[in-house]
Amino acid sequence: MNYDLILRSHRTLTPDGERPADVGIRDGVIAAVAGFQALAGDDVIDLGDCALLPGLVDTHVHVNEPGRTQWEGFDSATRAAAAGGVTTVIDMPLNAVPPTVDVQALHVKRAAAVEQCFVDVGFWGGAVPGNTAQLRPLHHQGVFGFKAFLIDSGVPEFPPLDPAGLEEALGAVDALFVLHAEDPSLVTAAHGEHFADFVASRPPRSERRAVAAVIEAAERTGARVHILHLAAADAIPLIAAARRDGVRITAETCPHYLVLDADQVPDGATQFKCCPPIRDRSHQDALWQALADGVIDCVVSDHSPCPPELKEGDFGTAWGGIASVQLGLPLMWTAAAERGHTLSDVVRWMAGNTADLVDLPGKGRIAVGADADLVAFDADAEFTVDATRLLHRHHVSPYDGQKLRGLVRDTWLRGRLAGVEPIGRLLRPGGGA
């Protein structure tokens, strides 16, 4: 059998675990996964002990184009993704103008993205007050599901749903709904430079109560729901119990909740602001345990950058978002290894499970028939984050100066080096373009 490219590694991360293997690629697809040195061809790259991973699938990225391209854009966001071993991103419907809340806006979004993506890109639709009639047409046009807020989103063109609006949206279309779950009645205005005051303004019970409301609505409608960026330990038992009761619910968390500790955030350091907030070590420990137990399914970036001037001021006025699409893999591997988790665990949380969440069976796995989206990851290399060298649009990062373990050496998208040319495709559920 002829191959366009063979990648060989002593540490190939397959769905069955880590093992020495050759991966043969033909026409952009994995054509063979065989024993080490079992395949022959004219173009062989021997990675030695550098691990070969499936490309990560990041289902929570704010690209912001069109309309707020000064915050981020498809060119810069997808270059950063490729540099971080992410080969598929699903773009959130808000922060762009217009937001993706109707079919026309989706067409505008796709037109903005075409021919400038360095990785494959799909799109979420938005569920907002008054657009229930748009949900089914949007789903038919290929969005991966619908994002909704239960609290103010931070941008006026994407308002939140109240409980009645949430239930109406869930009942309008059989699709995945991904939800920012904080209860606004329990959130107070934040002021000043003290990080502890900001954390206290968005308490864990606000997440717990909102998750409970989502579960109740899902029980009544039978809808499939997904809790975004879970930060509070208090909500974990609710999700576990709902799943045991047959509710179609999944959940994600983010590297910043698993790596950063609220007690170590300096006052005035607004680069650490995100919503829900980074919490203390007890919540972090519970999130890791929930990942290990399978109650939390996925780890995604929630990449949400903005111009540096919007991060200035205090914790009440600064934009809440962390830009990390390029750093998620080394952040997770550094922390996971310290806690006794394996590289296979990280791959499952950031590639296989995220691909399954959005119905992309050809992504997130090294298996025959899957897209040849692959990453050469030097798991033992160490480096210090230099925010000025990150490829997203603005060099603001809470990780600047942090020493991490694990370095992405190369990324391939369908067998071609990613990050060189804008060869990314615009995806629909199932993997079609």
Short mmCIF file of C-alpha atoms in Angstrom, two decimals:
data_model
loop_
_atom_site.label_atom_id
_atom_site.label_comp_id
_atom_site.label_asym_id
_atom_site.label_seq_id
_atom_site.Cartn_x
_atom_site.Cartn_y
_atom_site.Cartn_z
CA MET A 1 0.00 0.00 0.00
CA ASN A 2 1.32 3.44 -0.90
CA TYR A 3 1.20 6.27 1.63
CA ASP A 4 1.64 10.00 1.19
CA LEU A 5 3.23 10.18 4.63
CA ILE A 6 4.10 7.83 7.47
CA LEU A 7 4.44 9.15 11.03
CA ARG A 8 6.24 6.84 13.45
CA SER A 9 6.46 7.17 17.22
CA HIS A 10 7.28 5.04 20.24
CA ARG A 11 4.40 6.90 21.95
CA THR A 12 1.38 6.86 19.64
CA LEU A 13 -1.87 7.73 21.44
CA THR A 14 -4.56 5.47 19.97
CA PRO A 15 -8.08 4.94 21.34
CA ASP A 16 -6.76 1.72 22.88
CA GLY A 17 -3.95 3.51 24.70
CA GLU A 18 -0.36 4.52 24.17
CA ARG A 19 1.89 2.22 22.14
CA PRO A 20 4.70 2.22 19.56
CA ALA A 21 3.09 2.50 16.15
CA ASP A 22 3.28 3.70 12.57
CA VAL A 23 0.49 5.83 11.16
CA GLY A 24 0.08 5.72 7.40
CA ILE A 25 -1.67 8.65 5.71
CA ARG A 26 -3.22 8.72 2.26
CA ASP A 27 -5.41 11.45 0.74
CA GLY A 28 -5.63 13.27 4.06
CA VAL A 29 -7.00 10.28 5.95
CA ILE A 30 -5.41 7.73 8.27
CA ALA A 31 -5.14 4.64 6.09
CA ALA A 32 -3.25 2.37 8.50
CA VAL A 33 -2.22 2.14 12.14
CA ALA A 34 0.40 -0.59 12.42
CA GLY A 35 3.23 -1.78 14.59
CA PHE A 36 6.38 0.27 14.97
CA GLN A 37 8.44 0.17 11.73
CA ALA A 38 5.78 -2.04 10.12
CA LEU A 39 4.99 0.40 7.29
CA ALA A 40 7.28 1.45 4.46
CA GLY A 41 7.14 4.44 2.16
CA ASP A 42 9.09 7.25 0.57
CA ASP A 43 8.13 9.87 3.15
CA VAL A 44 8.62 8.68 6.73
CA ILE A 45 8.98 10.94 9.76
CA ASP A 46 10.35 9.09 12.79
CA LEU A 47 9.41 11.02 15.91
CA GLY A 48 11.27 8.66 18.21
CA ASP A 49 10.08 9.24 21.78
CA CYS A 50 8.12 12.36 20.83
CA ALA A 51 4.47 11.47 21.34
CA LEU A 52 2.05 11.34 18.41
CA LEU A 53 -1.39 12.61 19.42
CA PRO A 54 -4.64 13.16 17.55
CA GLY A 55 -5.33 16.82 16.88
CA LEU A 56 -7.28 18.44 19.68
CA VAL A 57 -10.89 19.51 19.16
CA ASP A 58 -11.63 22.75 21.01
CA THR A 59 -15.38 23.23 21.10
CA HIS A 60 -15.33 26.56 22.96
CA VAL A 61 -13.50 29.34 21.11
CA HIS A 62 -14.51 32.99 20.67
CA VAL A 63 -13.08 34.11 17.34
CA ASN A 64 -15.07 37.40 17.34
CA GLU A 65 -14.97 37.93 13.57
CA PRO A 66 -16.70 39.77 11.94
CA GLY A 67 -17.49 42.91 13.87
CA ARG A 68 -14.91 42.67 16.66
CA THR A 69 -11.92 41.51 14.66
CA GLN A 70 -9.78 43.96 16.63
CA TRP A 71 -10.31 41.50 19.50
CA GLU A 72 -9.46 38.36 17.53
CA GLY A 73 -9.99 36.93 14.03
CA PHE A 74 -10.00 33.68 12.11
CA ASP A 75 -6.44 34.17 10.87
CA SER A 76 -4.85 34.81 14.27
CA ALA A 77 -7.07 32.45 16.30
CA THR A 78 -6.55 29.48 13.99
CA ARG A 79 -2.79 30.10 13.68
CA ALA A 80 -2.61 30.01 17.47
CA ALA A 81 -4.75 26.88 17.54
CA ALA A 82 -2.48 25.08 15.09
CA ALA A 83 0.59 26.06 17.13
CA GLY A 84 -1.09 24.56 20.19
CA GLY A 85 -1.99 21.22 18.59
CA VAL A 86 -5.65 22.15 18.07
CA THR A 87 -6.85 21.10 14.61
CA THR A 88 -10.59 21.79 15.00
CA VAL A 89 -12.30 24.73 16.69
CA ILE A 90 -16.02 25.38 17.10
CA ASP A 91 -16.63 29.11 17.15
CA MET A 92 -19.04 30.67 19.63
CA PRO A 93 -21.93 32.76 18.24
CA LEU A 94 -21.39 35.91 20.31
CA ASN A 95 -18.82 38.71 20.36
CA ALA A 96 -19.00 38.75 16.57
CA VAL A 97 -21.31 41.34 15.04
CA PRO A 98 -23.78 40.19 13.91
CA PRO A 99 -24.05 37.32 16.40
CA THR A 100 -24.95 33.97 14.86
CA VAL A 101 -28.63 34.04 15.80
CA ASP A 102 -30.19 33.67 12.34
CA VAL A 103 -29.33 32.12 9.00
CA GLN A 104 -28.21 35.39 7.43
CA ALA A 105 -25.73 35.97 10.25
CA LEU A 106 -24.38 32.44 9.76
CA HIS A 107 -23.78 33.22 6.08
CA VAL A 108 -21.93 36.40 7.08
CA LYS A 109 -19.83 34.42 9.55
CA ARG A 110 -18.91 31.77 6.98
CA ALA A 111 -18.03 34.41 4.41
CA ALA A 112 -15.69 36.04 6.93
CA ALA A 113 -13.99 32.74 7.75
CA VAL A 114 -13.51 31.21 4.32
CA GLU A 115 -9.94 30.95 3.01
CA GLN A 116 -8.28 32.32 6.15
CA CYS A 117 -8.53 29.37 8.58
CA PHE A 118 -5.40 27.39 9.41
CA VAL A 119 -7.42 24.63 11.12
CA ASP A 120 -10.93 23.27 10.55
CA VAL A 121 -13.73 25.44 11.95
CA GLY A 122 -17.36 24.86 12.82
CA PHE A 123 -19.98 27.19 14.26
CA TRP A 124 -22.40 27.29 17.16
CA GLY A 125 -25.70 29.09 16.74
CA GLY A 126 -27.13 31.32 19.44
CA ALA A 127 -30.39 31.09 21.37
CA VAL A 128 -31.55 34.52 22.51
CA PRO A 129 -34.94 36.06 23.35
CA GLY A 130 -37.13 36.25 20.27
CA ASN A 131 -35.21 33.95 17.89
CA THR A 132 -36.89 30.62 18.64
CA ALA A 133 -38.20 30.44 15.07
CA GLN A 134 -34.63 30.72 13.79
CA LEU A 135 -33.28 27.69 15.67
CA ARG A 136 -34.53 24.98 13.36
CA PRO A 137 -33.36 26.77 10.15
CA LEU A 138 -29.96 27.39 11.72
CA HIS A 139 -29.66 23.75 12.70
CA HIS A 140 -30.59 22.72 9.17
CA GLN A 141 -27.85 25.01 7.86
CA GLY A 142 -25.20 23.14 9.87
CA VAL A 143 -24.56 24.79 13.23
CA PHE A 144 -23.40 22.33 15.87
CA GLY A 145 -26.00 23.39 18.41
CA PHE A 146 -26.97 26.49 20.34
CA LYS A 147 -25.25 28.62 22.94
CA ALA A 148 -27.36 30.45 25.51
CA PHE A 149 -26.65 32.53 28.58
CA LEU A 150 -28.70 32.46 31.75
CA ILE A 151 -26.95 35.67 32.87
CA ASP A 152 -25.80 38.84 31.11
CA SER A 153 -23.33 37.88 28.38
CA GLY A 154 -21.33 41.09 28.52
CA VAL A 155 -22.40 42.21 25.04
CA PRO A 156 -25.81 43.83 24.43
CA GLU A 157 -26.52 42.08 21.13
CA PHE A 158 -26.58 38.65 22.82
CA PRO A 159 -29.05 38.90 25.75
CA PRO A 160 -29.72 36.04 28.17
CA LEU A 161 -32.69 33.70 28.31
CA ASP A 162 -35.00 33.70 31.31
CA PRO A 163 -36.34 30.33 32.55
CA ALA A 164 -39.37 30.44 30.26
CA GLY A 165 -37.24 31.39 27.29
CA LEU A 166 -34.81 28.58 28.02
CA GLU A 167 -37.56 25.99 28.11
CA GLU A 168 -39.08 27.38 24.90
CA ALA A 169 -35.71 27.12 23.12
CA LEU A 170 -35.03 23.60 24.40
CA GLY A 171 -38.37 22.46 23.06
CA ALA A 172 -37.99 24.10 19.65
CA VAL A 173 -35.42 21.82 18.06
CA ASP A 174 -33.70 18.51 18.87
CA ALA A 175 -30.18 19.87 19.10
CA LEU A 176 -27.38 20.26 21.61
CA PHE A 177 -27.73 23.33 23.85
CA VAL A 178 -24.55 24.58 25.50
CA LEU A 179 -25.24 26.84 28.45
CA HIS A 180 -23.48 29.48 30.48
CA ALA A 181 -24.98 28.57 33.83
CA GLU A 182 -24.88 31.27 36.50
CA ASP A 183 -27.97 32.53 38.32
CA PRO A 184 -28.15 36.32 38.01
CA SER A 185 -30.13 36.69 41.24
CA LEU A 186 -27.10 35.47 43.19
CA VAL A 187 -24.50 37.57 41.36
CA THR A 188 -23.63 41.06 42.58
CA ALA A 189 -21.71 43.86 40.94
CA ALA A 190 -17.95 43.63 41.35
CA HIS A 191 -15.83 46.67 42.15
CA GLY A 192 -12.22 47.38 42.94
CA GLU A 193 -8.88 45.63 42.60
CA HIS A 194 -9.33 42.83 45.14
CA PHE A 195 -9.66 39.50 43.36
CA ALA A 196 -11.30 37.93 46.40
CA ASP A 197 -14.13 40.47 46.14
CA PHE A 198 -14.67 39.60 42.49
CA VAL A 199 -14.80 35.87 43.29
CA ALA A 200 -17.28 36.53 46.10
CA SER A 201 -19.51 38.49 43.71
CA ARG A 202 -20.10 35.31 41.65
CA PRO A 203 -20.44 32.63 44.36
CA PRO A 204 -20.48 28.86 43.75
CA ARG A 205 -24.18 28.68 44.60
CA SER A 206 -24.92 30.82 41.53
CA GLU A 207 -23.55 28.01 39.36
CA ARG A 208 -25.32 25.33 41.38
CA ARG A 209 -28.72 27.01 41.16
CA ALA A 210 -28.37 27.66 37.42
CA VAL A 211 -27.29 24.07 36.74
CA ALA A 212 -30.31 22.87 38.74
CA ALA A 213 -32.56 25.02 36.55
CA VAL A 214 -31.01 23.60 33.39
CA ILE A 215 -31.51 20.06 34.64
CA GLU A 216 -35.18 20.73 35.47
CA ALA A 217 -35.77 22.20 32.00
CA ALA A 218 -34.00 19.27 30.35
CA GLU A 219 -36.11 16.82 32.33
CA ARG A 220 -39.32 18.50 31.18
CA THR A 221 -38.31 18.81 27.51
CA GLY A 222 -36.03 15.79 27.01
CA ALA A 223 -33.44 18.14 25.51
CA ARG A 224 -29.72 17.47 25.30
CA VAL A 225 -27.81 20.03 27.39
CA HIS A 226 -24.17 20.77 28.08
CA ILE A 227 -22.84 22.88 30.96
CA LEU A 228 -20.10 25.24 29.84
CA HIS A 229 -16.90 26.12 31.76
CA LEU A 230 -17.89 24.58 35.09
CA ALA A 231 -15.90 26.14 37.95
CA ALA A 232 -17.88 25.29 41.11
CA ALA A 233 -17.65 21.98 42.93
CA ASP A 234 -21.16 22.55 44.26
CA ALA A 235 -22.76 21.72 40.89
CA ILE A 236 -20.93 18.44 40.31
CA PRO A 237 -23.27 16.20 42.39
CA LEU A 238 -26.28 17.62 40.55
CA ILE A 239 -24.80 16.70 37.17
CA ALA A 240 -23.85 13.21 38.34
CA ALA A 241 -27.33 12.56 39.75
CA ALA A 242 -29.08 13.91 36.67
CA ARG A 243 -27.02 11.67 34.42
CA ARG A 244 -27.90 8.63 36.55
CA ASP A 245 -31.56 9.62 36.20
CA GLY A 246 -31.30 9.62 32.42
CA VAL A 247 -31.05 13.34 31.74
CA ARG A 248 -29.03 13.99 28.59
CA ILE A 249 -26.44 16.22 30.21
CA THR A 250 -22.69 16.65 29.76
CA ALA A 251 -20.23 19.17 31.15
CA GLU A 252 -16.89 20.79 30.48
CA THR A 253 -14.28 22.74 32.37
CA CYS A 254 -11.24 24.76 31.30
CA PRO A 255 -7.49 24.77 31.96
CA HIS A 256 -7.71 28.01 33.96
CA TYR A 257 -9.99 26.35 36.51
CA LEU A 258 -7.74 23.30 36.72
CA VAL A 259 -4.40 25.10 36.86
CA LEU A 260 -4.91 28.50 38.50
CA ASP A 261 -5.74 29.00 42.18
CA ALA A 262 -7.77 32.01 43.30
CA ASP A 263 -5.70 32.34 46.45
CA GLN A 264 -2.62 33.00 44.31
CA VAL A 265 -4.10 35.65 42.00
CA PRO A 266 -2.62 39.07 42.82
CA ASP A 267 -4.95 41.99 43.41
CA GLY A 268 -5.27 44.14 40.34
CA ALA A 269 -4.26 41.29 38.00
CA THR A 270 -7.25 41.59 35.68
CA GLN A 271 -5.65 39.23 33.14
CA PHE A 272 -7.02 36.50 35.45
CA LYS A 273 -10.64 37.70 35.18
CA CYS A 274 -13.12 35.27 33.64
CA CYS A 275 -16.72 34.30 34.34
CA PRO A 276 -17.39 32.14 36.28
CA PRO A 277 -14.30 33.14 38.25
CA ILE A 278 -11.25 31.07 39.05
CA ARG A 279 -11.97 29.53 42.44
CA ASP A 280 -9.87 28.12 45.27
CA ARG A 281 -8.03 24.82 45.51
CA SER A 282 -10.99 22.90 46.96
CA HIS A 283 -13.02 23.55 43.83
CA GLN A 284 -10.04 22.75 41.62
CA ASP A 285 -9.52 19.41 43.36
CA ALA A 286 -13.20 18.54 42.92
CA LEU A 287 -13.06 19.38 39.20
CA TRP A 288 -10.10 17.05 38.71
CA GLN A 289 -11.93 14.29 40.56
CA ALA A 290 -15.01 14.83 38.41
CA LEU A 291 -12.87 14.49 35.29
CA ALA A 292 -11.41 11.26 36.62
CA ASP A 293 -14.90 9.98 37.43
CA GLY A 294 -16.32 10.95 34.04
CA VAL A 295 -18.83 13.43 35.45
CA ILE A 296 -17.04 16.21 33.58
CA ASP A 297 -16.47 15.06 30.02
CA CYS A 298 -14.32 17.68 28.32
CA VAL A 299 -11.61 20.28 28.79
CA VAL A 300 -11.77 23.25 26.40
CA SER A 301 -10.08 26.63 26.26
CA ASP A 302 -12.98 29.14 26.33
CA HIS A 303 -10.48 31.26 24.38
CA SER A 304 -11.91 34.78 24.85
CA PRO A 305 -9.41 37.53 24.04
CA CYS A 306 -9.87 41.27 23.82
CA PRO A 307 -7.70 44.35 23.21
CA PRO A 308 -5.33 45.08 26.13
CA GLU A 309 -7.13 48.31 26.99
CA LEU A 310 -10.30 46.35 27.76
CA LYS A 311 -8.38 44.38 30.38
CA GLU A 312 -7.37 47.58 32.17
CA GLY A 313 -9.16 49.00 35.16
CA ASP A 314 -10.51 46.96 38.05
CA PHE A 315 -12.33 43.63 38.31
CA GLY A 316 -15.65 45.35 37.81
CA THR A 317 -14.80 47.05 34.53
CA ALA A 318 -12.25 44.76 32.84
CA TRP A 319 -13.41 42.30 30.18
CA GLY A 320 -13.82 38.78 31.54
CA GLY A 321 -12.01 36.30 29.33
CA ILE A 322 -8.77 34.33 29.06
CA ALA A 323 -6.96 33.70 25.78
CA SER A 324 -5.39 30.24 25.88
CA VAL A 325 -6.14 28.23 22.71
CA GLN A 326 -2.39 27.88 22.06
CA LEU A 327 -1.53 26.77 25.61
CA GLY A 328 -4.27 24.33 26.59
CA LEU A 329 -2.33 21.14 25.85
CA PRO A 330 0.85 21.95 27.81
CA LEU A 331 -1.18 23.52 30.62
CA MET A 332 -3.24 20.38 30.98
CA TRP A 333 -0.33 17.97 30.61
CA THR A 334 1.72 19.85 33.21
CA ALA A 335 -1.06 19.73 35.78
CA ALA A 336 -2.38 16.28 34.86
CA ALA A 337 1.04 14.64 35.15
CA GLU A 338 1.54 16.17 38.59
CA ARG A 339 -1.77 14.60 39.68
CA GLY A 340 -0.95 11.14 38.31
CA HIS A 341 -3.03 11.29 35.13
CA THR A 342 -1.73 9.99 31.82
CA LEU A 343 -1.32 11.57 28.43
CA SER A 344 -4.13 9.29 27.26
CA ASP A 345 -6.40 10.95 29.82
CA VAL A 346 -5.56 14.40 28.46
CA VAL A 347 -6.18 13.25 24.88
CA ARG A 348 -9.54 11.77 25.86
CA TRP A 349 -10.66 14.99 27.58
CA MET A 350 -9.43 17.37 24.87
CA ALA A 351 -9.80 15.38 21.64
CA GLY A 352 -11.93 12.23 21.73
CA ASN A 353 -14.67 13.45 24.06
CA THR A 354 -14.91 16.88 22.48
CA ALA A 355 -15.17 15.34 19.01
CA ASP A 356 -17.94 13.06 20.27
CA LEU A 357 -19.74 16.00 21.90
CA VAL A 358 -20.20 17.74 18.54
CA ASP A 359 -20.64 14.67 16.33
CA LEU A 360 -17.30 14.68 14.53
CA PRO A 361 -16.47 10.95 14.29
CA GLY A 362 -13.52 11.60 12.00
CA LYS A 363 -11.79 13.90 14.49
CA GLY A 364 -10.01 13.49 17.80
CA ARG A 365 -8.66 9.94 17.35
CA ILE A 366 -5.84 8.04 15.69
CA ALA A 367 -7.81 5.36 13.90
CA VAL A 368 -8.21 4.08 10.36
CA GLY A 369 -10.65 6.27 8.46
CA ALA A 370 -10.21 9.33 10.69
CA ASP A 371 -8.84 12.58 9.35
CA ALA A 372 -5.05 12.69 9.57
CA ASP A 373 -5.10 15.50 12.13
CA LEU A 374 -2.02 14.75 14.21
CA VAL A 375 0.34 16.39 16.68
CA ALA A 376 3.99 15.74 17.49
CA PHE A 377 4.10 16.50 21.22
CA ASP A 378 7.37 16.42 23.15
CA ALA A 379 5.86 15.52 26.51
CA ASP A 380 9.15 15.87 28.42
CA ALA A 381 10.28 19.23 27.05
CA GLU A 382 9.86 22.26 29.28
CA PHE A 383 9.43 25.88 28.31
CA THR A 384 8.53 29.22 29.86
CA VAL A 385 5.52 31.04 28.46
CA ASP A 386 6.43 34.31 26.74
CA ALA A 387 3.13 36.05 26.03
CA THR A 388 4.72 38.21 23.33
CA ARG A 389 5.34 35.07 21.25
CA LEU A 390 1.79 33.73 21.40
CA LEU A 391 -0.02 33.89 18.08
CA HIS A 392 -3.46 35.08 19.12
CA ARG A 393 -4.06 38.74 18.33
CA HIS A 394 -3.18 40.35 21.68
CA HIS A 395 -0.39 39.35 24.04
CA VAL A 396 -2.33 39.32 27.30
CA SER A 397 -2.03 36.11 29.32
CA PRO A 398 -2.23 35.07 32.97
CA TYR A 399 0.33 32.40 32.10
CA ASP A 400 3.11 34.80 31.08
CA GLY A 401 6.33 33.62 32.73
CA GLN A 402 4.89 30.25 33.82
CA LYS A 403 7.05 27.17 33.29
CA LEU A 404 5.17 24.37 31.52
CA ARG A 405 5.88 20.80 30.51
CA GLY A 406 5.14 19.57 26.99
CA LEU A 407 5.92 21.27 23.69
CA VAL A 408 4.05 21.00 20.39
CA ARG A 409 6.70 20.33 17.75
CA ASP A 410 4.46 19.99 14.68
CA THR A 411 0.77 19.81 13.81
CA TRP A 412 -0.71 18.17 10.73
CA LEU A 413 -4.17 18.88 9.33
CA ARG A 414 -5.33 16.04 7.07
CA GLY A 415 -1.70 15.06 6.58
CA ARG A 416 -0.38 18.54 5.76
CA LEU A 417 1.62 20.74 8.10
CA ALA A 418 -0.79 23.14 9.78
CA GLY A 419 -0.02 26.79 10.30
CA VAL A 420 1.73 27.23 6.95
CA GLU A 421 -1.24 27.93 4.69
CA PRO A 422 -4.95 28.55 5.41
CA ILE A 423 -6.07 25.02 4.48
CA GLY A 424 -8.79 24.70 7.10
CA ARG A 425 -12.31 23.70 6.10
CA LEU A 426 -15.64 24.94 7.41
CA LEU A 427 -17.37 21.99 9.05
CA ARG A 428 -20.89 20.75 9.69
CA PRO A 429 -21.94 18.06 12.20
CA GLY A 430 -20.83 14.65 10.99
CA GLY A 431 -17.67 16.14 9.51
CA GLY A 432 -18.94 17.35 6.14
CA ALA A 433 -17.86 20.71 4.78
#
